[in-house]
Amino acid sequence: MSAAGPVGPRRPLLSRRALRAPGLLLSGALLASGCGSGAATDDAAAPADAAGYPRTVRDCGHDVRVTAPPRRAVSLNQGTTEILLSLGLADRMAGTATWTDPVMKGLEKANSEVPRLADDMPSFETVLDAEPDFVAASFASTLGTGGVATRDRFTELGVPAYLSPSDCAGKDNSGDGDGVRSEPLTMDTVYGEVRDLARLFDVEQRGEKLVADLESRVDRATSGLDASGVTLMYWFANSTSPYLAGCCGAPGVITRAVGAENAMDDTHEEWPQVGWETVADRDPDVLVLGDLTRKSQTAETAAKKIEFLESDPVTRNMTAVRKKRYVLLSGQAMNPTIRTVEGVEQVAAALREFGLAK
């Protein structure tokens, strides 16, 4: 979900922070070509005048152009952070921000080597103080008006800015919520993001290997699986007015992969807020619960969600609650990221365990 809730349903955006004159924050080295230690590509350290540069990728209606492999990248959301770390680029990162979960398993050491600028959305000044030569974000609410800064603001300062295509392809973010999708998200869009970043950083082979590994994991998790007729409902956070997944975001990817149905398929909103009477009336077979470590809304952890479901008179008699059919997912697995694959694996395994899939 959007950075306003940091990957999760959007909270009211904070007022824009007062911005100091950028010339006081950016060094000449940054505006020239980026500074910091060199970083390894698949073959050797990337020189500042690497062959094959400049490189450009088309992203969300913008051309993102780099004149050399970035050496001081700042990732503004956990989703883009985990892609860069998975591509082996920790030594070319100057900072990360906006976290909802512990880092993906296997990336702990790499992540510990990168400065964390903020647990939530950082200020523009904080990002510029890291002297980035590239920024990446998962959500338009982070890299846009009301967020850290707009892409154009970064570009004016000589810093290329990349936005995850999963938050703009077939999606309208102009409203007050987390956006509305006109087209269902597919993992191909996420794989395209991996390939874009790998190209910009001159590690295409690593990108292709990562995509192949992710595709293989989905195939293994869903091989022979038939969950037709099974209904799922995805609850991200908030016990007063819960944010539930609509038809077509990352939960839609998971639902289609396992062959089940989303009980909220009739809305194209990414994460609409609904009343508990609606939840109880739709009475899904399985509840997929966000298990978040952030502390920005009520019922962030799965434990708090289960406590609410089993005590509230409106929800405690629901089928999934009575039969304790809960699947616990990280916030990142419920977002359009490489960890959506983790969501496919966990939901598929749970459906088999519950005896709901052939």
Tab-separated table of C-alpha atoms in Angstrom:
chain	number	residue	atom	x	y	z
A	1	MET	CA	0.000	0.000	0.000
A	2	SER	CA	0.919	3.606	-0.296
A	3	ALA	CA	3.655	5.343	1.613
A	4	ALA	CA	1.107	7.470	3.419
A	5	GLY	CA	0.297	4.530	5.539
A	6	PRO	CA	3.694	3.399	4.789
A	7	VAL	CA	2.731	0.441	2.555
A	8	GLY	CA	-0.759	0.210	3.574
A	9	PRO	CA	-3.950	2.118	3.365
A	10	ARG	CA	-3.410	5.830	3.202
A	11	ARG	CA	-3.572	8.060	6.235
A	12	PRO	CA	-4.234	11.789	5.801
A	13	LEU	CA	-1.051	13.221	4.325
A	14	LEU	CA	1.116	15.365	6.543
A	15	SER	CA	1.597	18.991	5.546
A	16	ARG	CA	4.493	19.617	3.221
A	17	ARG	CA	7.723	20.183	5.065
A	18	ALA	CA	9.406	23.523	4.559
A	19	LEU	CA	12.228	22.999	2.068
A	20	ARG	CA	15.551	24.698	2.507
A	21	ALA	CA	17.352	25.983	-0.551
A	22	PRO	CA	18.676	22.870	-2.304
A	23	GLY	CA	22.001	24.493	-2.986
A	24	LEU	CA	22.681	24.336	0.758
A	25	LEU	CA	22.163	20.595	0.785
A	26	LEU	CA	23.588	19.236	-2.435
A	27	SER	CA	27.288	19.009	-2.982
A	28	GLY	CA	28.916	19.714	-6.301
A	29	ALA	CA	29.994	16.092	-6.456
A	30	LEU	CA	26.359	14.948	-6.401
A	31	LEU	CA	25.272	17.241	-9.207
A	32	ALA	CA	28.244	16.277	-11.304
A	33	SER	CA	27.861	12.522	-11.331
A	34	GLY	CA	27.298	11.135	-7.838
A	35	CYS	CA	29.877	10.324	-5.232
A	36	GLY	CA	30.652	7.465	-2.914
A	37	SER	CA	32.570	4.248	-3.153
A	38	GLY	CA	32.561	2.234	-6.329
A	39	ALA	CA	30.238	-0.752	-6.624
A	40	ALA	CA	30.636	-4.154	-8.162
A	41	THR	CA	28.690	-5.147	-11.263
A	42	ASP	CA	28.506	-8.750	-12.437
A	43	ASP	CA	32.061	-8.547	-13.727
A	44	ALA	CA	33.942	-5.646	-12.132
A	45	ALA	CA	33.631	-2.290	-10.404
A	46	ALA	CA	31.499	0.095	-12.447
A	47	PRO	CA	33.561	3.032	-13.751
A	48	ALA	CA	32.029	6.491	-13.817
A	49	ASP	CA	32.216	6.483	-17.622
A	50	ALA	CA	30.920	2.913	-18.022
A	51	ALA	CA	30.340	1.671	-21.534
A	52	GLY	CA	26.738	1.658	-22.645
A	53	TYR	CA	25.806	4.863	-20.825
A	54	PRO	CA	23.797	7.018	-20.706
A	55	ARG	CA	20.857	4.622	-20.290
A	56	THR	CA	17.168	5.480	-20.268
A	57	VAL	CA	14.073	3.548	-19.226
A	58	ARG	CA	10.491	4.674	-19.802
A	59	ASP	CA	8.723	4.723	-16.454
A	60	CYS	CA	5.176	5.874	-15.629
A	61	GLY	CA	5.181	8.305	-18.531
A	62	HIS	CA	8.649	9.675	-17.716
A	63	ASP	CA	12.087	8.993	-19.149
A	64	VAL	CA	14.521	8.070	-16.369
A	65	ARG	CA	18.057	8.688	-17.605
A	66	VAL	CA	21.326	7.883	-15.865
A	67	THR	CA	24.740	8.792	-17.224
A	68	ALA	CA	26.565	6.082	-15.242
A	69	PRO	CA	25.621	3.232	-12.902
A	70	PRO	CA	24.220	4.888	-9.746
A	71	ARG	CA	26.552	4.770	-6.757
A	72	ARG	CA	24.514	6.545	-4.065
A	73	ALA	CA	20.938	5.386	-4.548
A	74	VAL	CA	18.256	6.188	-1.988
A	75	SER	CA	15.184	3.971	-1.822
A	76	LEU	CA	12.136	5.713	-0.371
A	77	ASN	CA	10.023	2.565	0.198
A	78	GLN	CA	10.700	-0.933	1.457
A	79	GLY	CA	9.554	-2.510	-1.810
A	80	THR	CA	12.199	-0.826	-3.979
A	81	THR	CA	14.759	-1.330	-1.214
A	82	GLU	CA	14.286	-5.094	-1.289
A	83	ILE	CA	14.630	-5.203	-5.067
A	84	LEU	CA	17.917	-3.291	-4.941
A	85	LEU	CA	19.223	-5.459	-2.106
A	86	SER	CA	18.164	-8.610	-3.977
A	87	LEU	CA	20.168	-7.374	-6.964
A	88	GLY	CA	23.267	-7.201	-4.762
A	89	LEU	CA	23.422	-3.407	-4.761
A	90	ALA	CA	23.793	-2.639	-1.043
A	91	ASP	CA	27.209	-1.096	-1.658
A	92	ARG	CA	25.626	1.364	-4.062
A	93	MET	CA	22.892	2.554	-1.699
A	94	ALA	CA	23.126	5.697	0.414
A	95	GLY	CA	19.915	5.203	2.347
A	96	THR	CA	16.484	3.599	2.776
A	97	ALA	CA	13.180	4.710	4.319
A	98	THR	CA	9.479	3.912	4.883
A	99	TRP	CA	9.348	0.429	6.388
A	100	THR	CA	6.389	-1.691	7.492
A	101	ASP	CA	8.067	-5.052	8.099
A	102	PRO	CA	11.416	-6.623	8.910
A	103	VAL	CA	13.544	-6.911	5.805
A	104	MET	CA	13.020	-9.961	3.605
A	105	LYS	CA	14.734	-13.114	4.834
A	106	GLY	CA	18.208	-13.522	3.392
A	107	LEU	CA	18.769	-9.768	3.036
A	108	GLU	CA	19.453	-8.967	6.684
A	109	LYS	CA	23.223	-8.573	6.338
A	110	ALA	CA	23.030	-6.498	3.166
A	111	ASN	CA	20.352	-4.286	4.687
A	112	SER	CA	22.424	-3.667	7.805
A	113	GLU	CA	25.109	-2.095	5.616
A	114	VAL	CA	22.768	0.621	4.284
A	115	PRO	CA	21.853	3.678	6.388
A	116	ARG	CA	18.180	3.893	7.348
A	117	LEU	CA	17.177	7.521	6.868
A	118	ALA	CA	13.768	7.063	8.501
A	119	ASP	CA	11.420	4.274	9.532
A	120	ASP	CA	8.571	6.224	7.945
A	121	MET	CA	8.557	8.786	5.138
A	122	PRO	CA	11.701	10.950	5.353
A	123	SER	CA	11.902	14.676	4.797
A	124	PHE	CA	13.213	16.019	1.508
A	125	GLU	CA	16.153	17.536	3.375
A	126	THR	CA	17.068	14.190	4.940
A	127	VAL	CA	17.145	12.536	1.528
A	128	LEU	CA	19.240	15.299	-0.013
A	129	ASP	CA	21.663	15.178	2.900
A	130	ALA	CA	22.473	11.604	1.822
A	131	GLU	CA	23.720	13.065	-1.498
A	132	PRO	CA	21.825	10.642	-3.741
A	133	ASP	CA	22.567	10.236	-7.419
A	134	PHE	CA	19.340	8.203	-7.883
A	135	VAL	CA	16.084	7.763	-5.965
A	136	ALA	CA	13.462	5.043	-6.260
A	137	ALA	CA	10.026	4.701	-4.682
A	138	SER	CA	7.209	2.167	-4.654
A	139	PHE	CA	4.329	4.626	-4.367
A	140	ALA	CA	3.227	7.851	-6.030
A	141	SER	CA	2.236	9.087	-2.578
A	142	THR	CA	5.926	8.941	-1.605
A	143	LEU	CA	7.417	10.274	-4.830
A	144	GLY	CA	4.836	12.966	-5.545
A	145	THR	CA	2.902	15.915	-4.188
A	146	GLY	CA	2.449	15.537	-0.445
A	147	GLY	CA	5.231	12.980	-0.248
A	148	VAL	CA	9.003	13.402	0.021
A	149	ALA	CA	9.063	15.447	-3.193
A	150	THR	CA	7.900	15.152	-6.785
A	151	ARG	CA	10.019	13.407	-9.384
A	152	ASP	CA	10.383	16.734	-11.191
A	153	ARG	CA	11.838	18.312	-8.048
A	154	PHE	CA	14.510	15.630	-7.865
A	155	THR	CA	15.163	15.831	-11.603
A	156	GLU	CA	15.655	19.605	-11.382
A	157	LEU	CA	18.480	18.899	-8.935
A	158	GLY	CA	20.121	16.376	-11.249
A	159	VAL	CA	18.813	13.306	-9.407
A	160	PRO	CA	17.004	10.734	-11.606
A	161	ALA	CA	13.835	9.461	-9.907
A	162	TYR	CA	12.159	6.095	-10.568
A	163	LEU	CA	8.607	5.138	-9.534
A	164	SER	CA	7.479	1.508	-9.395
A	165	PRO	CA	5.327	0.921	-12.507
A	166	SER	CA	3.006	-1.247	-10.410
A	167	ASP	CA	1.684	1.961	-8.831
A	168	CYS	CA	0.865	3.676	-12.121
A	169	ALA	CA	0.210	1.074	-14.842
A	170	GLY	CA	-3.563	0.793	-15.169
A	171	LYS	CA	-4.015	2.788	-11.956
A	172	ASP	CA	-5.424	6.229	-11.094
A	173	ASN	CA	-3.904	7.801	-7.970
A	174	SER	CA	-5.673	11.158	-8.252
A	175	GLY	CA	-8.232	10.541	-5.489
A	176	ASP	CA	-7.931	10.639	-1.722
A	177	GLY	CA	-7.490	6.910	-1.184
A	178	ASP	CA	-4.899	4.402	-2.340
A	179	GLY	CA	-5.910	4.610	-5.971
A	180	VAL	CA	-8.272	2.826	-8.337
A	181	ARG	CA	-7.194	0.188	-10.846
A	182	SER	CA	-8.724	0.014	-14.297
A	183	GLU	CA	-6.664	-3.089	-15.090
A	184	PRO	CA	-5.618	-6.011	-12.887
A	185	LEU	CA	-2.005	-5.917	-11.769
A	186	THR	CA	0.174	-8.823	-12.927
A	187	MET	CA	3.567	-9.981	-11.734
A	188	ASP	CA	4.923	-9.094	-15.173
A	189	THR	CA	4.751	-5.449	-14.087
A	190	VAL	CA	6.811	-6.209	-10.970
A	191	TYR	CA	9.266	-8.233	-13.051
A	192	GLY	CA	9.517	-5.259	-15.402
A	193	GLU	CA	10.551	-3.092	-12.443
A	194	VAL	CA	13.292	-5.567	-11.557
A	195	ARG	CA	14.570	-5.472	-15.136
A	196	ASP	CA	14.427	-1.649	-15.284
A	197	LEU	CA	16.492	-1.249	-12.120
A	198	ALA	CA	18.929	-3.958	-13.188
A	199	ARG	CA	19.456	-2.160	-16.509
A	200	LEU	CA	20.010	1.240	-14.912
A	201	PHE	CA	22.568	-0.258	-12.500
A	202	ASP	CA	24.270	-2.394	-15.177
A	203	VAL	CA	23.421	-5.733	-13.536
A	204	GLU	CA	21.061	-7.195	-16.123
A	205	GLN	CA	22.183	-10.774	-15.520
A	206	ARG	CA	21.302	-10.486	-11.854
A	207	GLY	CA	17.905	-9.095	-12.816
A	208	GLU	CA	17.122	-11.995	-15.114
A	209	LYS	CA	18.194	-14.491	-12.474
A	210	LEU	CA	15.982	-12.835	-9.862
A	211	VAL	CA	12.961	-12.857	-12.177
A	212	ALA	CA	13.553	-16.510	-13.095
A	213	ASP	CA	13.778	-17.452	-9.400
A	214	LEU	CA	10.524	-15.631	-8.607
A	215	GLU	CA	8.694	-17.225	-11.538
A	216	SER	CA	9.920	-20.655	-10.472
A	217	ARG	CA	8.675	-20.108	-6.920
A	218	VAL	CA	5.180	-19.208	-8.144
A	219	ASP	CA	5.105	-22.275	-10.379
A	220	ARG	CA	6.155	-24.574	-7.534
A	221	ALA	CA	3.674	-23.081	-5.073
A	222	THR	CA	0.682	-23.372	-7.388
A	223	SER	CA	1.474	-26.602	-9.226
A	224	GLY	CA	-1.630	-28.794	-9.216
A	225	LEU	CA	-3.524	-26.357	-6.982
A	226	ASP	CA	-7.280	-25.997	-7.466
A	227	ALA	CA	-9.015	-23.652	-5.011
A	228	SER	CA	-11.991	-22.834	-7.214
A	229	GLY	CA	-15.027	-21.727	-5.231
A	230	VAL	CA	-12.966	-20.705	-2.191
A	231	THR	CA	-13.423	-17.070	-1.119
A	232	LEU	CA	-10.650	-14.974	0.420
A	233	MET	CA	-10.715	-11.586	2.106
A	234	TYR	CA	-7.594	-9.486	2.725
A	235	TRP	CA	-7.477	-7.169	5.752
A	236	PHE	CA	-4.505	-4.817	5.874
A	237	ALA	CA	-5.185	-2.687	8.961
A	238	ASN	CA	-7.629	-0.586	11.029
A	239	SER	CA	-10.213	-2.153	13.318
A	240	THR	CA	-12.673	0.756	13.227
A	241	SER	CA	-13.163	0.831	9.471
A	242	PRO	CA	-11.023	-1.929	7.959
A	243	TYR	CA	-8.998	-1.520	4.795
A	244	LEU	CA	-9.757	-4.538	2.603
A	245	ALA	CA	-8.198	-5.425	-0.725
A	246	GLY	CA	-10.164	-4.695	-3.864
A	247	CYS	CA	-10.061	-6.824	-6.967
A	248	CYS	CA	-6.970	-5.858	-8.758
A	249	GLY	CA	-3.836	-5.103	-6.756
A	250	ALA	CA	-1.289	-7.496	-5.259
A	251	PRO	CA	-3.967	-9.534	-3.418
A	252	GLY	CA	-5.621	-9.996	-6.802
A	253	VAL	CA	-2.365	-11.464	-8.112
A	254	ILE	CA	-2.323	-13.911	-5.203
A	255	THR	CA	-6.001	-14.817	-5.561
A	256	ARG	CA	-5.722	-15.522	-9.280
A	257	ALA	CA	-2.511	-17.517	-8.813
A	258	VAL	CA	-4.189	-19.921	-6.381
A	259	GLY	CA	-7.433	-20.068	-8.379
A	260	ALA	CA	-9.652	-18.697	-5.608
A	261	GLU	CA	-12.065	-15.728	-5.435
A	262	ASN	CA	-11.728	-12.397	-3.643
A	263	ALA	CA	-14.841	-11.571	-1.622
A	264	MET	CA	-14.268	-7.897	-2.516
A	265	ASP	CA	-13.871	-8.440	-6.253
A	266	ASP	CA	-16.666	-5.979	-7.007
A	267	THR	CA	-14.501	-2.933	-6.219
A	268	HIS	CA	-11.555	-1.616	-8.202
A	269	GLU	CA	-10.353	0.562	-5.335
A	270	GLU	CA	-6.959	-0.614	-4.172
A	271	TRP	CA	-7.833	-0.684	-0.445
A	272	PRO	CA	-11.395	0.509	0.219
A	273	GLN	CA	-12.602	1.046	3.773
A	274	VAL	CA	-15.816	-0.855	4.549
A	275	GLY	CA	-18.043	-1.547	7.524
A	276	TRP	CA	-17.860	-4.731	9.578
A	277	GLU	CA	-21.433	-5.605	8.618
A	278	THR	CA	-20.269	-5.851	4.997
A	279	VAL	CA	-17.382	-8.085	6.046
A	280	ALA	CA	-19.691	-10.387	8.005
A	281	ASP	CA	-22.291	-10.491	5.206
A	282	ARG	CA	-19.688	-11.619	2.673
A	283	ASP	CA	-18.430	-14.263	5.112
A	284	PRO	CA	-15.251	-15.411	3.316
A	285	ASP	CA	-13.875	-18.925	3.717
A	286	VAL	CA	-10.422	-17.582	4.605
A	287	LEU	CA	-9.171	-14.310	6.069
A	288	VAL	CA	-5.729	-13.130	4.942
A	289	LEU	CA	-4.380	-10.804	7.628
A	290	GLY	CA	-1.619	-8.240	7.385
A	291	ASP	CA	0.949	-8.813	10.124
A	292	LEU	CA	2.660	-5.429	10.305
A	293	THR	CA	5.337	-4.101	12.629
A	294	ARG	CA	4.623	-0.419	11.964
A	295	LYS	CA	2.485	1.495	14.491
A	296	SER	CA	0.439	3.988	12.520
A	297	GLN	CA	-3.072	2.480	12.663
A	298	THR	CA	-5.171	0.235	14.885
A	299	ALA	CA	-4.914	-3.544	14.504
A	300	GLU	CA	-1.556	-3.512	12.739
A	301	THR	CA	-0.362	-6.919	13.943
A	302	ALA	CA	-2.131	-10.146	13.060
A	303	ALA	CA	-2.512	-10.879	16.768
A	304	LYS	CA	-4.511	-7.680	17.261
A	305	LYS	CA	-6.644	-8.483	14.225
A	306	ILE	CA	-7.445	-11.967	15.501
A	307	GLU	CA	-8.209	-10.626	18.967
A	308	PHE	CA	-10.712	-8.215	17.423
A	309	LEU	CA	-12.298	-10.770	15.092
A	310	GLU	CA	-12.845	-13.312	17.848
A	311	SER	CA	-14.331	-10.831	20.338
A	312	ASP	CA	-16.458	-8.527	18.207
A	313	PRO	CA	-20.126	-9.627	18.066
A	314	VAL	CA	-20.373	-8.777	14.372
A	315	THR	CA	-17.376	-10.869	13.300
A	316	ARG	CA	-16.932	-13.682	15.806
A	317	ASN	CA	-19.480	-15.965	14.103
A	318	MET	CA	-17.973	-15.630	10.631
A	319	THR	CA	-16.955	-18.934	9.030
A	320	ALA	CA	-13.249	-18.105	8.811
A	321	VAL	CA	-13.218	-16.901	12.432
A	322	ARG	CA	-15.046	-19.907	13.864
A	323	LYS	CA	-12.765	-22.282	11.947
A	324	LYS	CA	-9.667	-20.137	12.580
A	325	ARG	CA	-8.806	-20.011	8.908
A	326	TYR	CA	-6.270	-17.211	9.067
A	327	VAL	CA	-3.291	-16.619	6.782
A	328	LEU	CA	-0.734	-14.173	8.156
A	329	LEU	CA	1.170	-12.115	5.580
A	330	SER	CA	3.703	-9.314	5.840
A	331	GLY	CA	2.610	-5.926	4.570
A	332	GLN	CA	5.103	-6.247	1.743
A	333	ALA	CA	3.541	-9.510	0.566
A	334	MET	CA	0.213	-7.657	0.267
A	335	ASN	CA	1.837	-4.910	-1.814
A	336	PRO	CA	2.919	-5.059	-5.468
A	337	THR	CA	6.498	-6.125	-4.766
A	338	ILE	CA	8.755	-9.111	-5.252
A	339	ARG	CA	7.350	-10.332	-1.931
A	340	THR	CA	3.920	-10.791	-3.509
A	341	VAL	CA	5.443	-14.137	-4.505
A	342	GLU	CA	5.862	-14.843	-0.790
A	343	GLY	CA	2.126	-14.158	-0.477
A	344	VAL	CA	1.314	-16.672	-3.207
A	345	GLU	CA	3.409	-19.321	-1.452
A	346	GLN	CA	1.853	-18.748	1.966
A	347	VAL	CA	-1.759	-18.589	0.783
A	348	ALA	CA	-1.315	-21.688	-1.384
A	349	ALA	CA	0.209	-23.624	1.535
A	350	ALA	CA	-2.592	-22.518	3.877
A	351	LEU	CA	-5.349	-23.539	1.467
A	352	ARG	CA	-3.847	-27.012	1.266
A	353	GLU	CA	-3.510	-27.160	5.049
A	354	PHE	CA	-7.146	-26.108	5.504
A	355	GLY	CA	-8.243	-28.814	3.052
A	356	LEU	CA	-9.747	-26.218	0.739
A	357	ALA	CA	-7.552	-26.892	-2.294
A	358	LYS	CA	-7.205	-29.995	-4.387
